[in-house]
mmCIF file of C-alpha atoms and ligand atoms in Angstrom:
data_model
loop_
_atom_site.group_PDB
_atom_site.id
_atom_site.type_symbol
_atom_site.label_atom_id
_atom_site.label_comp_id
_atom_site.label_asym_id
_atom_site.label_seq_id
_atom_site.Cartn_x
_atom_site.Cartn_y
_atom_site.Cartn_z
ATOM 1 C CA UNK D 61 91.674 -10.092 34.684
ATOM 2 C CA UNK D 62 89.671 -7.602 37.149
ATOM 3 C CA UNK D 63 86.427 -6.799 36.005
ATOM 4 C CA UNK D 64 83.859 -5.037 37.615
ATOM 5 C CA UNK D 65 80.052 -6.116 38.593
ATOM 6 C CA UNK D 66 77.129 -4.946 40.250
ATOM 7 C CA UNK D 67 77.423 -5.994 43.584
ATOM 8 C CA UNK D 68 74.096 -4.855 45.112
ATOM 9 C CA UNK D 69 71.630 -2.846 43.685
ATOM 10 C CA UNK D 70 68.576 -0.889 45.144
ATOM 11 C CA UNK D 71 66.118 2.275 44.453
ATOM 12 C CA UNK D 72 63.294 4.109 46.009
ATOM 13 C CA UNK D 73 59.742 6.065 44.331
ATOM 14 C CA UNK D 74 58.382 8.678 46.554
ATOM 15 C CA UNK D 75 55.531 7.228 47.726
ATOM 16 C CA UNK D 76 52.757 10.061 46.119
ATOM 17 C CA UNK D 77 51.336 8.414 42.955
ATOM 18 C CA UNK D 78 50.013 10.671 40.404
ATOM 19 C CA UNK D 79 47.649 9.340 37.621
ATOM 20 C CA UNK D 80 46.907 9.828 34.086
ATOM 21 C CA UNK D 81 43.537 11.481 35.210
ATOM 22 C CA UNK D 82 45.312 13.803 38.183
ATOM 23 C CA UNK D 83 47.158 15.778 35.683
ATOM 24 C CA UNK D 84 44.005 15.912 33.199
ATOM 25 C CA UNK D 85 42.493 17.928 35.677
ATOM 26 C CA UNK D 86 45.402 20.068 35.737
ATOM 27 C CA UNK D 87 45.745 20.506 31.832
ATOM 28 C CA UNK D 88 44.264 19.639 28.529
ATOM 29 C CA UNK D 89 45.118 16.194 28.708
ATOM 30 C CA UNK D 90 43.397 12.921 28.486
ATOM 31 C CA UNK D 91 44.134 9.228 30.391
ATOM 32 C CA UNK D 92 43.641 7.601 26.838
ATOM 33 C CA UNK D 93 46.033 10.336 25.183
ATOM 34 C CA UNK D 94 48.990 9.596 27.250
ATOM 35 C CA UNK D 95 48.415 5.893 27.704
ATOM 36 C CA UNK D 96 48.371 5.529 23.677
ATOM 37 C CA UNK D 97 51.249 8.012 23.071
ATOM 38 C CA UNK D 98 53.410 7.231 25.419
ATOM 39 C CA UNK D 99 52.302 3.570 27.756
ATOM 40 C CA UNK D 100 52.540 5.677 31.142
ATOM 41 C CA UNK D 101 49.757 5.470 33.283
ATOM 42 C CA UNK D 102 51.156 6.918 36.610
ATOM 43 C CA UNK D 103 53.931 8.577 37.757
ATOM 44 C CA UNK D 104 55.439 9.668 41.520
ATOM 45 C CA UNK D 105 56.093 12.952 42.650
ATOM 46 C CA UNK D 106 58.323 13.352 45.936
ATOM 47 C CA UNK D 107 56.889 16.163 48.334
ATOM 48 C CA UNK D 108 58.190 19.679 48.917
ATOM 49 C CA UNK D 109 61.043 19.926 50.688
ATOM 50 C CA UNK D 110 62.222 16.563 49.580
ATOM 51 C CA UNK D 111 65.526 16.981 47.728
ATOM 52 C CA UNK D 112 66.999 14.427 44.588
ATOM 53 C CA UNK D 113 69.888 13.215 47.200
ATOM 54 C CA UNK D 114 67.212 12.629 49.745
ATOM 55 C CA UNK D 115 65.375 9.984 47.429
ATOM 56 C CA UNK D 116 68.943 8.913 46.543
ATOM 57 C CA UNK D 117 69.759 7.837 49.825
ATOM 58 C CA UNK D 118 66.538 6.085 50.561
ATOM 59 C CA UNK D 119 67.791 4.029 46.967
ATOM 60 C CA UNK D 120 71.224 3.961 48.314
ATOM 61 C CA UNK D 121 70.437 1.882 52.049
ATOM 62 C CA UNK D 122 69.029 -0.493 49.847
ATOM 63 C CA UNK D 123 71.460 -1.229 47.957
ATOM 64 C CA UNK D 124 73.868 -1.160 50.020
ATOM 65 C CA UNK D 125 71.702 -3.964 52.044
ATOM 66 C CA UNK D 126 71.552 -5.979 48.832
ATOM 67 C CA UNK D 127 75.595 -5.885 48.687
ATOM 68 C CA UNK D 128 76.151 -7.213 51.933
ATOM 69 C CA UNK D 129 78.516 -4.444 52.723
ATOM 70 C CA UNK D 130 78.649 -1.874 55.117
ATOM 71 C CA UNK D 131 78.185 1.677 53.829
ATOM 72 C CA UNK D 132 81.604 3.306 54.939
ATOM 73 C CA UNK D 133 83.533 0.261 52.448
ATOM 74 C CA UNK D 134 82.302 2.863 49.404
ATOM 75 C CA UNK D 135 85.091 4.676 48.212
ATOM 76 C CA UNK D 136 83.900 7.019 45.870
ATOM 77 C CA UNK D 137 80.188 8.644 44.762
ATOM 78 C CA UNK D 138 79.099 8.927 41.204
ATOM 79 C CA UNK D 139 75.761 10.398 40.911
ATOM 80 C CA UNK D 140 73.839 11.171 37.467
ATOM 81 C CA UNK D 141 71.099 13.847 37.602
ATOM 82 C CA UNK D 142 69.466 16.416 35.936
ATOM 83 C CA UNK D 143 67.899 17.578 38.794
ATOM 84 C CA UNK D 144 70.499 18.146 41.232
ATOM 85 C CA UNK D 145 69.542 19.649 44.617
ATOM 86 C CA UNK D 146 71.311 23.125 43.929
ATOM 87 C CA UNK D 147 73.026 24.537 41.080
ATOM 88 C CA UNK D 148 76.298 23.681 42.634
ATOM 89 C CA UNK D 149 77.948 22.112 44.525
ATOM 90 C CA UNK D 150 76.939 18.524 43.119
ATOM 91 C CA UNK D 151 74.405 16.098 44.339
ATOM 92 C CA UNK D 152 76.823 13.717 45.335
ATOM 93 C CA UNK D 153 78.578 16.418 47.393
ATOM 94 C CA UNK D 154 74.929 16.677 49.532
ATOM 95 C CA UNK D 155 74.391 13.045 49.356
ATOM 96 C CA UNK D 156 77.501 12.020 51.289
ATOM 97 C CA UNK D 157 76.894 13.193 54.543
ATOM 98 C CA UNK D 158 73.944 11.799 54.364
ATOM 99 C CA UNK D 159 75.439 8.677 54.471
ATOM 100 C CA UNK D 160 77.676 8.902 57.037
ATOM 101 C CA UNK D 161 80.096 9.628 54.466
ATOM 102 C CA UNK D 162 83.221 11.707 55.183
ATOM 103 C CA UNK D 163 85.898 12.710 52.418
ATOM 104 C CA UNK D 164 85.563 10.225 49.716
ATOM 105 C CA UNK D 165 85.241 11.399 45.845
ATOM 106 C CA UNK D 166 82.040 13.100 45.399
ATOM 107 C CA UNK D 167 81.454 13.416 41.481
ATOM 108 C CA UNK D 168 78.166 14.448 39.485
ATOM 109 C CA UNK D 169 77.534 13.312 35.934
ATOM 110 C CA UNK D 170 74.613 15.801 34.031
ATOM 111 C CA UNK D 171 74.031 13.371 30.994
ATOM 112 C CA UNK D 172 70.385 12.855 31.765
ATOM 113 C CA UNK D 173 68.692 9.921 30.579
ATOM 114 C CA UNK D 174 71.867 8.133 29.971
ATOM 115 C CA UNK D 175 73.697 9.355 33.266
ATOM 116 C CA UNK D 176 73.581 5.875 34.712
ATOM 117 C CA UNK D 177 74.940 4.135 31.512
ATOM 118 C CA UNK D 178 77.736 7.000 31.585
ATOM 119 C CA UNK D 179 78.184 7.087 35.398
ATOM 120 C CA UNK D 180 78.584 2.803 34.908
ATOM 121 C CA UNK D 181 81.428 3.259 32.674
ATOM 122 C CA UNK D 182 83.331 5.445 34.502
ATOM 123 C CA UNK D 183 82.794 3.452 37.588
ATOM 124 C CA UNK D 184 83.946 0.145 35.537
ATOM 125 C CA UNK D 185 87.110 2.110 34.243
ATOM 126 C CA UNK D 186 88.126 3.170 37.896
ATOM 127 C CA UNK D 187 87.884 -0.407 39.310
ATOM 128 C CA UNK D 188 89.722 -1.506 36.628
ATOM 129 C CA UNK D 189 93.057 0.660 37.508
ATOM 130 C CA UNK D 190 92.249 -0.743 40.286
ATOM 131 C CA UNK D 191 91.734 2.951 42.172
ATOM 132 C CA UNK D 192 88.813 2.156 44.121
ATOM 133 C CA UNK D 193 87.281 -1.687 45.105
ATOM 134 C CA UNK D 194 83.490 -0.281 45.548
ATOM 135 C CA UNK D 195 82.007 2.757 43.984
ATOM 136 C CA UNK D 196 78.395 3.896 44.005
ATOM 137 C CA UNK D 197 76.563 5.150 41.496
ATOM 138 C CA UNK D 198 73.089 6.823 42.005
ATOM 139 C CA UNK D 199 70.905 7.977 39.384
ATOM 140 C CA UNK D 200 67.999 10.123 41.049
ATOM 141 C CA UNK D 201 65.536 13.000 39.842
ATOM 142 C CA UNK D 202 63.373 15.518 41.278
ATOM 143 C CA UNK D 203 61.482 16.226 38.090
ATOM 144 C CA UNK D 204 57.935 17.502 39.839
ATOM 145 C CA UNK D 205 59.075 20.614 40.569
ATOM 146 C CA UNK D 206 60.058 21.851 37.473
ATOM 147 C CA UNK D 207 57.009 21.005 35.155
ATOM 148 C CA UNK D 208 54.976 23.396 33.170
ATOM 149 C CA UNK D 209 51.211 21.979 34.381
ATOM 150 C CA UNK D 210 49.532 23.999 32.053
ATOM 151 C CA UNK D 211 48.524 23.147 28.547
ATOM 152 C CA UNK D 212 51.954 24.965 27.281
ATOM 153 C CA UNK D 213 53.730 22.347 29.183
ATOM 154 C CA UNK D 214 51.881 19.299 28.602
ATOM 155 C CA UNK D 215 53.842 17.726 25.852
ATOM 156 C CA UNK D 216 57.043 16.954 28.456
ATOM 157 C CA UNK D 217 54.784 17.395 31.972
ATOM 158 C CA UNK D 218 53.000 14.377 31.123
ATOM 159 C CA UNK D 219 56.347 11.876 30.519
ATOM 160 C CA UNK D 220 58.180 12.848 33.985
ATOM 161 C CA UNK D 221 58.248 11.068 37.418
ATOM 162 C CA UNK D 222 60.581 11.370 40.447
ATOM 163 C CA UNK D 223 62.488 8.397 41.311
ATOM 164 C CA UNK D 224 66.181 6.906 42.413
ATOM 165 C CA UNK D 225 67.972 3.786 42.341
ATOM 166 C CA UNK D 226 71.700 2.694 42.487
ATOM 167 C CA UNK D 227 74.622 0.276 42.374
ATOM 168 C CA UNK D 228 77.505 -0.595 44.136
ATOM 169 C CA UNK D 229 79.995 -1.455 41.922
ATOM 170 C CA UNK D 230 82.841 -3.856 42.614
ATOM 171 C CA UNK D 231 86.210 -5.783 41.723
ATOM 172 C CA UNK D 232 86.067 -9.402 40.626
ATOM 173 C CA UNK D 233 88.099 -11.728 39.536
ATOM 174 C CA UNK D 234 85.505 -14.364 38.328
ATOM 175 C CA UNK D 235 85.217 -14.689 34.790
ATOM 176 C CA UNK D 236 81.751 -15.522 34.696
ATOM 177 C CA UNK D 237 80.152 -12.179 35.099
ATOM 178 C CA UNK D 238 80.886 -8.730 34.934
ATOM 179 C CA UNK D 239 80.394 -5.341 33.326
ATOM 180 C CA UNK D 240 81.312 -6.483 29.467
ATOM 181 C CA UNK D 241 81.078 -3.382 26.777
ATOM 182 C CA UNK D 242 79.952 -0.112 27.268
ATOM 183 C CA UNK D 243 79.473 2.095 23.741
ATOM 184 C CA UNK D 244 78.709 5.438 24.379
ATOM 185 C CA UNK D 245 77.929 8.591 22.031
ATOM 186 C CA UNK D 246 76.766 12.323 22.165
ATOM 187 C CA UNK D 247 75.660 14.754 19.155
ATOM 188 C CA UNK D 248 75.636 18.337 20.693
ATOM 189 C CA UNK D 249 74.190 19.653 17.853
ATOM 190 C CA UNK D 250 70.464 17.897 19.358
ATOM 191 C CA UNK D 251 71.066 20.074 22.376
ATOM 192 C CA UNK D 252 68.320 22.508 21.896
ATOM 193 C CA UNK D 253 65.921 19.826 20.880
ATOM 194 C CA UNK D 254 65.232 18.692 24.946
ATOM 195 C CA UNK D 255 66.841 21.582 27.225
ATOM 196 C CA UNK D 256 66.042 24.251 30.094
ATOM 197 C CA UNK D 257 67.311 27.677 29.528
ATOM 198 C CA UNK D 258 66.223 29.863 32.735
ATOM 199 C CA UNK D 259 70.052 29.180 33.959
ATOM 200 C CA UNK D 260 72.034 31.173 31.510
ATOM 201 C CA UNK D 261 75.365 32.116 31.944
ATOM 202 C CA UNK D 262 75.519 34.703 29.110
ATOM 203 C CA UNK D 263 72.860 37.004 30.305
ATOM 204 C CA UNK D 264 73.887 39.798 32.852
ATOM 205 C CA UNK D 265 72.595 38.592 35.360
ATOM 206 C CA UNK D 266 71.987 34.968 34.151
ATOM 207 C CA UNK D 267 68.096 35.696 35.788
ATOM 208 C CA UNK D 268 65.850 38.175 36.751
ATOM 209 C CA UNK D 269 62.433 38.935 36.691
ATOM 210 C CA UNK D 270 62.406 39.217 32.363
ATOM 211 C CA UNK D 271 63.217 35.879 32.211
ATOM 212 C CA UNK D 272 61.822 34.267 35.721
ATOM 213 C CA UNK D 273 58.082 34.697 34.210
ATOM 214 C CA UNK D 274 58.916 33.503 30.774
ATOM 215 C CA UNK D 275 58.967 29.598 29.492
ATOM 216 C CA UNK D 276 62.780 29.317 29.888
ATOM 217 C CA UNK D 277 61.856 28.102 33.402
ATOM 218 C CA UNK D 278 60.321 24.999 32.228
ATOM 219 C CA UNK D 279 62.187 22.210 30.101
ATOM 220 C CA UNK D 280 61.099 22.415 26.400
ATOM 221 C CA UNK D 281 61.054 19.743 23.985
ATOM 222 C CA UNK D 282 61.176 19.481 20.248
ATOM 223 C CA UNK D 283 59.076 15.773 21.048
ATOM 224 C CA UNK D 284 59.447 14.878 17.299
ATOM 225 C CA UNK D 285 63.018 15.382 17.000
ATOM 226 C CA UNK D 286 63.527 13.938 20.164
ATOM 227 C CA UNK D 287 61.570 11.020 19.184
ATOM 228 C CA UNK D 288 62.770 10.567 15.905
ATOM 229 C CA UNK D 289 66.933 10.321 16.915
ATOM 230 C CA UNK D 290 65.502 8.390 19.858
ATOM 231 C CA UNK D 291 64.960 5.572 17.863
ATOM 232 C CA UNK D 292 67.979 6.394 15.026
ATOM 233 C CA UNK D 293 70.116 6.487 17.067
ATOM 234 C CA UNK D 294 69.284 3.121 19.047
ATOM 235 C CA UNK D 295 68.634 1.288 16.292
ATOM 236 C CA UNK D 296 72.016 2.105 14.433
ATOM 237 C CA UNK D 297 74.439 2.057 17.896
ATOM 238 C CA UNK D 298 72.783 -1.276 19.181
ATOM 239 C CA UNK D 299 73.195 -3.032 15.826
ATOM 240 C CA UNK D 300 76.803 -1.742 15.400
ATOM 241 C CA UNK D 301 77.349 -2.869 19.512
ATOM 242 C CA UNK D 302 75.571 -6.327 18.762
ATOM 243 C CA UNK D 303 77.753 -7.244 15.894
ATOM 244 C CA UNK D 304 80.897 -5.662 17.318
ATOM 245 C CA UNK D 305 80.854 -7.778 20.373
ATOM 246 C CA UNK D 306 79.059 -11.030 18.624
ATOM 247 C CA UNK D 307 76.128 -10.488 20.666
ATOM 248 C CA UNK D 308 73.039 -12.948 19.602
ATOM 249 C CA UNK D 309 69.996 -11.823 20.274
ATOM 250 C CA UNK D 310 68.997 -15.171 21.562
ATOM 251 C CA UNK D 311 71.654 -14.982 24.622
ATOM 252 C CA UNK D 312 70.947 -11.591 25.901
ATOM 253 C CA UNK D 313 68.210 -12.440 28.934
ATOM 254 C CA UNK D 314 66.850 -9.183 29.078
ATOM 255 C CA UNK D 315 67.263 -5.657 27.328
ATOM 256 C CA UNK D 316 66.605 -2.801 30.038
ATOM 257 C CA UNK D 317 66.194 0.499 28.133
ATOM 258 C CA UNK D 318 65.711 3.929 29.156
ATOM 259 C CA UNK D 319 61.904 3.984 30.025
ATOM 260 C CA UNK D 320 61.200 7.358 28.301
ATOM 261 C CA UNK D 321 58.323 6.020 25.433
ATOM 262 C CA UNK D 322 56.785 2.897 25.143
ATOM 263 C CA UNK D 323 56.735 3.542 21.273
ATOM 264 C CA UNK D 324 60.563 4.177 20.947
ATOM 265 C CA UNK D 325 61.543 0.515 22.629
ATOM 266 C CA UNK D 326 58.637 -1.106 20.628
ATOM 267 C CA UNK D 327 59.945 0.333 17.441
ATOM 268 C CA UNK D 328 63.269 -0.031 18.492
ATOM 269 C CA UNK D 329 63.106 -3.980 18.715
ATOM 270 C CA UNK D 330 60.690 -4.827 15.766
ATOM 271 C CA UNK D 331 63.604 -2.492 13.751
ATOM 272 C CA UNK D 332 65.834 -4.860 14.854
ATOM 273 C CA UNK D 333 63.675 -7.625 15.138
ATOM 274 C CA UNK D 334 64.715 -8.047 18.652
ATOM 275 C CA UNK D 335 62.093 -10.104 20.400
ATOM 276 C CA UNK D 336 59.358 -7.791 21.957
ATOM 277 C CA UNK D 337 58.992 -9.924 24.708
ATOM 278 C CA UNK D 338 62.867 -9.115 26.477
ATOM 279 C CA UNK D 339 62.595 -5.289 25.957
ATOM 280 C CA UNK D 340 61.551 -5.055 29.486
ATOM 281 C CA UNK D 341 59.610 -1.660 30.974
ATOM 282 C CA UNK D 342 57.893 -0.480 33.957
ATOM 283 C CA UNK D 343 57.194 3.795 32.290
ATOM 284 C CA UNK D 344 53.662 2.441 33.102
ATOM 285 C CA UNK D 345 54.294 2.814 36.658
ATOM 286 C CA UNK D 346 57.207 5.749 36.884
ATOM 287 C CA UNK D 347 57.051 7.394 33.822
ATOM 288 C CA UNK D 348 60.197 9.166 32.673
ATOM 289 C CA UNK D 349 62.350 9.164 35.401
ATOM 290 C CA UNK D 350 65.545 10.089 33.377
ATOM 291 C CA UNK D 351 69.187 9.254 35.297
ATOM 292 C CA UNK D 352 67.159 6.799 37.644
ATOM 293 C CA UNK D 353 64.858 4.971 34.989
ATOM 294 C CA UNK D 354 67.215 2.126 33.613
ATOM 295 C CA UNK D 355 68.804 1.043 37.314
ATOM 296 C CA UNK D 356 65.108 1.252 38.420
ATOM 297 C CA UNK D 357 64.122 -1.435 36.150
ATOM 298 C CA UNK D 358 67.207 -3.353 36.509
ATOM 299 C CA UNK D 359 66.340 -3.149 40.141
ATOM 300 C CA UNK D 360 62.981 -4.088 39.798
ATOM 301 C CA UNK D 361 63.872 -7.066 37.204
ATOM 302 C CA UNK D 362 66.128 -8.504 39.755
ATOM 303 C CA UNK D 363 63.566 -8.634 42.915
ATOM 304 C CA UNK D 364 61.158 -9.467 40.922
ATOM 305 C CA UNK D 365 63.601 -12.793 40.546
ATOM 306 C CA UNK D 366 63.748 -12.964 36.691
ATOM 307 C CA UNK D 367 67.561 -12.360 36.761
ATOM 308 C CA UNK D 368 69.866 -15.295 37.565
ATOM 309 C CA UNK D 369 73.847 -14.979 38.030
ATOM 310 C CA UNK D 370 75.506 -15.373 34.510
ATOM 311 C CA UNK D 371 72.337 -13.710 32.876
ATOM 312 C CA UNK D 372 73.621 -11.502 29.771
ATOM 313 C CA UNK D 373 71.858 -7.916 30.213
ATOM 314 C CA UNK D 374 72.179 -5.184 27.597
ATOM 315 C CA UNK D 375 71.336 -1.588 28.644
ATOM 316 C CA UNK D 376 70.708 1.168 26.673
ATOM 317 C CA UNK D 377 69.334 4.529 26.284
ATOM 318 C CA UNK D 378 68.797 7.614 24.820
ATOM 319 C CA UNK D 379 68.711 11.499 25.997
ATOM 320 C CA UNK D 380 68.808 14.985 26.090
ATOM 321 C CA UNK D 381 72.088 15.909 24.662
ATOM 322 C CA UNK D 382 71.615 14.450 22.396
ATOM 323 C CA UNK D 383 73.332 11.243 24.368
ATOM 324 C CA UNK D 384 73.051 7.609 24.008
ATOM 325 C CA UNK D 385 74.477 4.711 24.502
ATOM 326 C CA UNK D 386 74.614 0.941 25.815
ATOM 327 C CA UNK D 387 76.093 -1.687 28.558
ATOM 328 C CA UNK D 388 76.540 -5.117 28.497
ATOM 329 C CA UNK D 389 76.970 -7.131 31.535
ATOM 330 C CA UNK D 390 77.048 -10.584 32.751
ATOM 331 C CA UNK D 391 75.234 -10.940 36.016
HETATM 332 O O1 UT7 O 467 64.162 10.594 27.637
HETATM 333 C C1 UT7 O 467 64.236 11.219 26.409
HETATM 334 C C2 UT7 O 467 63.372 12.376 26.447
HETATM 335 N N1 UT7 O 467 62.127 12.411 25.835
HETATM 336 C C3 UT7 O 467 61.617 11.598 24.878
HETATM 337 O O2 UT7 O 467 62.149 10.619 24.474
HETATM 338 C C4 UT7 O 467 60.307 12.014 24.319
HETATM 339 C C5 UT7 O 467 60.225 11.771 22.838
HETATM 340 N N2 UT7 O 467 58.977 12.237 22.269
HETATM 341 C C6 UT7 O 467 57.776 11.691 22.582
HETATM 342 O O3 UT7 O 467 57.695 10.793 23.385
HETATM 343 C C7 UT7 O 467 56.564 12.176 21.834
HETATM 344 O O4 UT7 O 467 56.965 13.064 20.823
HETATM 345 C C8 UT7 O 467 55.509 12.862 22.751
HETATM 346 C C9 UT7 O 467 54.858 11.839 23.654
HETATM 347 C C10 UT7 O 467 56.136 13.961 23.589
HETATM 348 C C11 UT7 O 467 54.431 13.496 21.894
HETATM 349 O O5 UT7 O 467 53.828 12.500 21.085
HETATM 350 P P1 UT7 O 467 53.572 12.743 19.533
HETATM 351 O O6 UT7 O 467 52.900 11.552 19.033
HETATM 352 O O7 UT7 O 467 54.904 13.128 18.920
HETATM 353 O O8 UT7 O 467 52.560 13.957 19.554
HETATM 354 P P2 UT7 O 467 52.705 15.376 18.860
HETATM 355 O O9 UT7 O 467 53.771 16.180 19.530
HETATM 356 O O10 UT7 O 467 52.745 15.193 17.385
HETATM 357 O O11 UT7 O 467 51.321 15.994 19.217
HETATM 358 C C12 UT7 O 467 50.121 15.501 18.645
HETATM 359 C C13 UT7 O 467 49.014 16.312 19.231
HETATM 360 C C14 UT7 O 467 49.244 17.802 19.144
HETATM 361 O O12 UT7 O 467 47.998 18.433 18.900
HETATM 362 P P3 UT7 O 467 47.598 18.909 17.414
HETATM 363 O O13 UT7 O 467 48.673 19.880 17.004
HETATM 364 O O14 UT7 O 467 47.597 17.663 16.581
HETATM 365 O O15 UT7 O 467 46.274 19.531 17.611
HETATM 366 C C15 UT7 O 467 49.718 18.163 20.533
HETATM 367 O O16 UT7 O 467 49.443 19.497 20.880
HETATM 368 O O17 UT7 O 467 48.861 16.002 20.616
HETATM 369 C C16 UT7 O 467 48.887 17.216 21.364
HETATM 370 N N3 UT7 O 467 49.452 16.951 22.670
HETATM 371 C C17 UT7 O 467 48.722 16.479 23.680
HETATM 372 N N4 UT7 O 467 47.407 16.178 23.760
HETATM 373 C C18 UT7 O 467 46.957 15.709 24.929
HETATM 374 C C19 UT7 O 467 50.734 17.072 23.092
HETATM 375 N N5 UT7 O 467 50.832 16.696 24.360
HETATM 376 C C20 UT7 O 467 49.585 16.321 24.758
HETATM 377 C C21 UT7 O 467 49.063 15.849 25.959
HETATM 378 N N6 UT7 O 467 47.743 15.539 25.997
HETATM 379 N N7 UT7 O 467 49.814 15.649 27.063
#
C-alpha cells in the first residue's frame, strides 16, 4: 500500500529577535507577565519589505536539501498562511517563481494555526491517488506587521512571531513509516472569537478611511474563549484519536503541538495524563508563529537528533476558526 512520508523537512526565523522587555517598552507589558502567562520569552520579526513567501523559501531550500532532491522534482505547492503576501492571488502563487518553479499546482490553505496539519492531509490524500510523487507544503507567517503595539493590542501582540518551515512530502511503499491518521475538525461558530475584520466584503467599499483608523485593522481576540476551546477541544479530539487508532501513550516518541500557550499543552497533557515530558515546545524562542509553529518544532526536534526512523509522532493543534485537529506519523 502507498503511503506518504516526510521526506525532508526544513524552516527559517528571520534573524531580528525581539524580547519580552522590547515590547514592554512599547506597551504596558511586563517580561514576568508574558513569561508566566504564556512561556514565550522572545519572538522574531522579519524586516520591511520581507514578504511570508520570502521566509518560505529560505524554509523551503532547506528542506529541499534535507530530501536529497532537486527542487524542480516538486509537483505541486501547498502553502498554509494567515498572512499571505497580498490579498490574492495566493502565497503559493508568489512563492513558485521563487523557486524556479514554472506551472505546477499552486494552492493556499487559510486555516491558521492548524494550516500545516490541514495542508498535511491533503498532501497525504493526493499521493495516495497517486496524482503527484512529491508535494510541498509550507507553513509561513508575517505576523509583525499587523500587531496592535499599543496597550489595546497587547493581549494578542505579545503571543506572535514570524517564522516558516516545510515538508516535502512523498510516496512510499515501506510499511514501516508513514503519515498514519489525520482527524481534523472546525466549529465556525468560534469564528469571531480570534479574527481580523478590516477586509470586509460586505461594506461598500470593503475599506476606507472610517474603518482604516479603527481596531478592525488589528486581529482581536476573545483570549478566554480562545483559551478555554483550546484545551476542550484537544483534550476531547486527542482522546477520541488515541483510542480510535489504539494509540498508547507509551509508544508515541514525541507529541509536537501547536506552540500557541505554554499553559494549553501543559493542561492539555496532565488532562490526559500524557507525560509532560514528550509534549515538546520551543514558543519560548518563536512565540506564536501560527501555520509555521508545529513543522518548526518538528524541524527543530529532528536536527536536534531526538527523532529516529520508525519514531511514532502525534501532531496536533488548535486555531482560529475555530479549527483543530491531529496527525500521526511514523518517521
Ligand atoms: O493559536 C491560537 C490562538 N491563540 C491562543 O491560543 C491564545 C489563547 N489565550 C491565551 O493564551 C490567554 O488568554 C492570553 C495569554 C491571551 C491572556 O492570558 P489570560 O490569563 O487569559 O489573561 P486575561 O486575558 O484574563 O488578562 C488578565 C489581565 C487583564 O488585566 P485586568 O483586567 O486583570 O486588570 C489584562 O488586561 O492581564 C492583562 N493583560 C496583560 N497584562 C500585561 C493582557 N495582556 C497583557 C499583557 N501584559 N501583554
Amino acid at each position: 500500500m502507498m503511503r506518504s512520508y516526510i521526506r525532508g523537512i526544513g524552516s527559517y526565523v528571520p534573524p531580528k529577535v525581539v524580547t519580552n522587555g522590547d515590547l514592554s517598552k512599547l506597551m504596558s507589558t511586563t517580561d514576568d507577565w508574558i513569561r508566566i502567562r504564556t512561556g514565550i520569552e522572545e519572538r522574531r520579526y522579519a524586516e520591511e519589505g520581507v514578504y511570508c513567501s520570502d521566509l518560505a523559501k529560505e524554509a523551503v531550500l532547506k528542506a529541499v536539501e534535507n530530501a536529497g532532491m532537486e527542487m524542480s522534482e516538486i509537483e505541486f505547492i501547498i502553502f498554509a498562511t494567515l498572512s499571505p503576501d497580498h490579498h490574492f492571488p495566493g502565497s503559493a502563487c508568489y512563492l513558485q517563481p521563487k523557486l524556479g518553479l514554472d506551472k505546477i499546482g499552486c494552492l493556499d490553505v487559510r486555516n491558521q494555526c492548524t494550516g500545516f496539519l490541514y495542508s498535511l492531509a491533503i498532501a497525504d490524500a493526493f499521493i495516495k491517488t497517486g496524482m503527484y510523487k512529491n508535494i510541498l507544503v509550507v507553513g509561513a507567517e508575517v505576523h509583525s506587521s499587523a500587531l496592535d503595539f499599543t496597550d489595546a493590542g497587547r493581549d494578542v501582540a505579545v503571543l506572535f512571531g514570524d517564522g516558516a518551515a516545510a515538508v516535502i512530502v512523498s510516496g512510499t511503499e515501506d510499511p514501516g513509516r508513514g503519515i498514519l491518521h489525520h482527524t481534523l475538525h472546525a466549529d465556525g461558530k468560534g469564528a469571531r472569537a480570534l479574527c481580523l475584520d478590516i477586509w470586509d466584503i460586505s461594506r461598500k467599499p470593503y475599506y476606507d478611511e472610517t474603518t482604516v483608523n479603527t481596531p478592525m485593522r488589528w486581529p482581536q481576540m476573545n483570549g478566554k474563549i480562545v483559551f478555554k476551546n483550546a484545551v476542550v477541544r484537544l483534550c476531547e479530539t486527542l482522546f477520541e484519536f488515541m483510542f480510535k487508532h489504539q494509540i498508547n501513550a507509551e509508544e508515541v516518541k514525541y507529541f509536537i503541538p501547536h506552540q500557541a500557550n505554554m499553559r494549553i499543552n501543559h493542561m492539555v497533557a496532565g488532562q490526559l495524563g500524557l507525560p509532560k515530558e514528550k509534549f515538546l515546545h520551543n514558543m519560548q524562542k518563536y512565540g506564536n508563529t501560527t501555520a509555521a509553529s508545529i513543522p518548526l518544532l518538528l524541524d527543530e526536534t529532528y536536527r536536534a537528533g531526538l527523532i529516529q526512523p520508525g519514531d511514532l509522532l502525534l501532531l496536533l493543534g488548535f486555531g482560529a476558526g475555530f479549527t483543530w485537529g491531529a496527525t500521526l506519523l511514523k518517521w
